[in-house]
Coordinates of C-alpha atoms in Angstrom, one line a residue:
S171 CA -65.7 -27.8 22.2
L172 CA -65.6 -25.0 24.7
E173 CA -64.6 -21.4 24.0
V174 CA -62.1 -19.9 26.3
Q175 CA -61.0 -16.2 26.5
T176 CA -57.5 -15.2 27.4
D177 CA -56.1 -11.8 26.7
G178 CA -59.3 -10.9 25.0
S179 CA -58.9 -13.4 22.2
P180 CA -61.3 -16.4 22.1
R181 CA -60.1 -19.9 21.3
R182 CA -62.0 -23.2 21.0
V183 CA -60.7 -26.1 23.0
G184 CA -62.0 -29.6 22.3
I185 CA -63.9 -31.9 24.6
V186 CA -62.9 -35.6 24.0
R187 CA -65.7 -37.2 26.0
V188 CA -68.1 -37.0 29.0
H189 CA -68.7 -40.2 30.9
M190 CA -70.7 -41.2 34.0
E191 CA -69.0 -42.7 37.0
E192 CA -69.7 -43.3 40.7
D193 CA -67.7 -41.7 43.4
A194 CA -65.7 -44.2 45.4
G195 CA -64.2 -44.4 48.9
K196 CA -61.4 -41.9 49.7
N197 CA -58.2 -43.2 51.3
T198 CA -56.6 -40.9 53.9
H199 CA -53.2 -41.8 55.1
G200 CA -51.1 -40.8 58.1
L201 CA -53.8 -40.1 60.7
G202 CA -51.8 -41.1 63.8
G203 CA -49.9 -43.7 61.7
D204 CA -53.2 -45.2 60.4
S205 CA -54.9 -45.2 57.0
V206 CA -58.6 -44.8 56.9
V207 CA -61.3 -45.1 54.2
D208 CA -64.0 -42.4 54.0
L209 CA -67.1 -43.9 52.3
N210 CA -69.3 -40.8 52.8
R211 CA -69.4 -40.0 49.0
A212 CA -69.3 -43.7 47.8
G213 CA -72.0 -44.3 45.2
V214 CA -72.6 -40.6 44.5
P215 CA -73.1 -40.2 40.7
L216 CA -70.6 -38.0 38.9
I217 CA -69.6 -37.1 35.4
E218 CA -66.0 -36.8 34.2
I219 CA -65.4 -34.3 31.4
V220 CA -62.2 -35.0 29.5
G221 CA -60.8 -32.0 27.5
A222 CA -58.5 -32.3 24.5
P223 CA -54.8 -31.7 25.0
E224 CA -55.0 -28.3 23.3
L225 CA -54.5 -25.9 26.3
R226 CA -51.2 -24.1 26.0
S227 CA -50.7 -22.4 29.4
S228 CA -51.9 -22.5 33.0
V229 CA -53.9 -19.3 32.2
E230 CA -55.8 -21.1 29.5
A231 CA -56.4 -24.1 31.8
A232 CA -57.9 -21.8 34.5
A233 CA -60.0 -20.0 31.8
Y234 CA -61.2 -23.4 30.5
L235 CA -62.2 -24.5 34.0
R236 CA -64.0 -21.2 34.7
A237 CA -66.0 -21.5 31.4
L238 CA -67.0 -25.1 32.1
R239 CA -68.0 -24.2 35.7
E240 CA -70.1 -21.3 34.5
I241 CA -72.1 -23.5 32.1
L242 CA -72.6 -26.3 34.7
M243 CA -73.9 -23.8 37.3
F244 CA -76.0 -21.9 34.7
L245 CA -77.7 -25.2 33.8
G246 CA -78.3 -26.1 37.4
V247 CA -76.4 -29.4 37.2
N248 CA -73.6 -28.5 39.6
D249 CA -73.1 -25.9 42.4
G250 CA -69.6 -25.2 41.2
N251 CA -68.1 -25.5 44.7
L252 CA -64.5 -26.5 44.2
E253 CA -63.5 -26.3 47.9
E254 CA -66.2 -28.8 48.9
G255 CA -65.3 -31.2 46.1
S256 CA -68.5 -31.0 44.0
L257 CA -66.3 -29.8 41.2
R258 CA -62.8 -31.1 40.9
C259 CA -60.0 -30.8 38.4
D260 CA -57.2 -33.2 37.4
A261 CA -54.7 -31.5 35.1
N262 CA -52.4 -33.4 32.7
V263 CA -49.2 -31.6 32.0
S264 CA -46.6 -32.3 29.4
I265 CA -43.8 -30.4 27.7
R266 CA -43.5 -30.1 23.9
P267 CA -40.5 -28.2 22.6
V268 CA -41.3 -25.6 19.9
G269 CA -41.3 -27.3 16.5
Q270 CA -41.9 -30.8 17.8
E271 CA -45.2 -32.4 16.8
R272 CA -45.5 -35.0 19.5
L273 CA -46.6 -34.2 23.1
G274 CA -44.1 -35.2 25.8
T275 CA -44.8 -37.7 28.6
R276 CA -47.6 -36.4 30.7
C277 CA -48.0 -36.2 34.5
E278 CA -51.4 -35.9 36.1
L279 CA -52.0 -33.5 38.9
K280 CA -54.9 -34.8 41.1
N281 CA -57.7 -33.0 42.8
L282 CA -56.9 -29.3 42.3
N283 CA -59.7 -27.5 44.2
S284 CA -59.4 -23.8 43.1
F285 CA -58.6 -21.9 40.0
R286 CA -55.6 -20.3 41.6
F287 CA -54.2 -23.8 42.6
V288 CA -54.9 -25.1 39.0
Q289 CA -52.8 -22.3 37.6
K290 CA -50.0 -22.5 40.2
A291 CA -49.8 -26.3 40.1
I292 CA -49.4 -26.3 36.3
D293 CA -46.7 -23.7 36.4
V294 CA -44.8 -25.6 39.1
E295 CA -45.1 -28.8 37.1
V296 CA -44.0 -27.2 33.9
A297 CA -40.9 -25.8 35.7
R298 CA -40.2 -29.2 37.2
Q299 CA -40.4 -31.1 33.9
T300 CA -38.4 -28.4 32.0
A301 CA -35.6 -28.7 34.6
I302 CA -35.5 -32.5 34.2
L303 CA -35.4 -32.3 30.4
D304 CA -32.8 -29.5 30.4
A305 CA -30.6 -31.7 32.6
G306 CA -30.9 -34.5 30.1
G307 CA -33.4 -36.6 32.2
V308 CA -36.6 -38.2 31.2
I309 CA -40.1 -37.6 32.5
D310 CA -41.9 -40.6 34.2
Q311 CA -45.6 -40.9 33.5
E312 CA -47.2 -40.7 36.9
T313 CA -49.9 -39.2 39.0
R314 CA -48.7 -36.3 41.3
A315 CA -50.1 -34.3 44.2
F316 CA -49.7 -30.5 44.4
H317 CA -48.7 -29.0 47.8
P318 CA -49.8 -25.3 47.8
D319 CA -47.9 -24.5 51.0
S320 CA -44.5 -25.5 49.5
G321 CA -45.3 -24.8 45.9
T322 CA -44.2 -28.3 44.9
T323 CA -45.6 -31.6 43.4
S324 CA -44.8 -35.1 44.6
T325 CA -45.4 -38.6 43.3
L326 CA -48.6 -40.4 44.2
R327 CA -48.3 -43.4 41.9
S328 CA -47.0 -44.4 38.5
K329 CA -49.6 -43.7 35.8
E330 CA -51.0 -46.4 33.5
D331 CA -52.5 -45.8 30.1
A332 CA -56.2 -46.3 29.6
H333 CA -55.8 -49.9 28.4
D334 CA -54.0 -50.7 31.6
Y335 CA -57.1 -49.9 33.6
R336 CA -58.7 -53.1 32.2
Y337 CA -61.8 -51.2 31.0
F338 CA -64.3 -53.5 29.4
P339 CA -68.0 -53.3 28.4
E340 CA -70.5 -54.3 31.1
P341 CA -72.2 -57.4 29.6
D342 CA -75.5 -56.8 31.5
L343 CA -75.9 -53.3 30.1
P344 CA -76.7 -53.1 26.4
P345 CA -75.6 -50.0 24.4
L346 CA -78.0 -47.1 24.9
V347 CA -78.9 -45.5 21.6
L348 CA -80.7 -42.1 22.0
P349 CA -83.1 -41.2 19.2
A350 CA -82.1 -38.1 17.3
E351 CA -85.4 -36.4 18.2
L352 CA -84.7 -36.8 21.9
V353 CA -81.2 -35.3 21.6
A354 CA -82.7 -32.4 19.6
A355 CA -85.4 -31.8 22.2
E356 CA -82.9 -31.9 25.0
R357 CA -80.6 -29.5 23.2
E358 CA -83.5 -27.1 22.7
R359 CA -84.4 -27.4 26.4
V360 CA -80.8 -26.3 27.4
G361 CA -81.5 -22.9 25.7
E362 CA -79.0 -20.1 25.5
L363 CA -75.7 -20.6 27.3
P364 CA -73.9 -17.9 29.3
A365 CA -71.4 -16.8 26.6
A366 CA -74.2 -16.4 24.0
Q367 CA -76.4 -14.5 26.5
R368 CA -73.5 -12.2 27.5
A369 CA -72.8 -11.5 23.8
R370 CA -76.5 -10.7 23.1
W371 CA -76.8 -8.4 26.1
T372 CA -73.6 -6.6 25.0
R373 CA -75.0 -6.1 21.5

């Protein structure tokens, strides 16, 4: 979990998983009517950190991202540069009416590259989904782009669930089981994290 601070009150938000990936080619459309594939980052290793669906506002989402960025930079594993793409954020937004247990249909906002845009994009998407539901409509599960200039989101593609991505174990890679001693040694090597250090200095 990760502790986030909003309005002076701390709250713990879960981390579902962290998995390793490779960056792929990036499609860019509409350049003189053409589509091109940029392979400059192809093969670059990356990690994806998936948070639990426990954030309750755009302010909390921005605070969560700031706390995560601070830790990654503090440990020297990331330079934290959102504008250059070395840290990116995709935000899943769904509406859940008060008193309802189940989360609503989610829409994913892709490649938000600043804390301000994360907050603004989520607010815009919440307003869009609320308007649809208030009018008696239904939310389609999809991936959307945020347009900062117009303050709107638009459809990129329909969104599948994880099982639709056809994930399957790589047969040539056996499971990697890390000894408990190695995990303990690495945890010790990480040392004091920024929030704990800040609390100690304040005391």
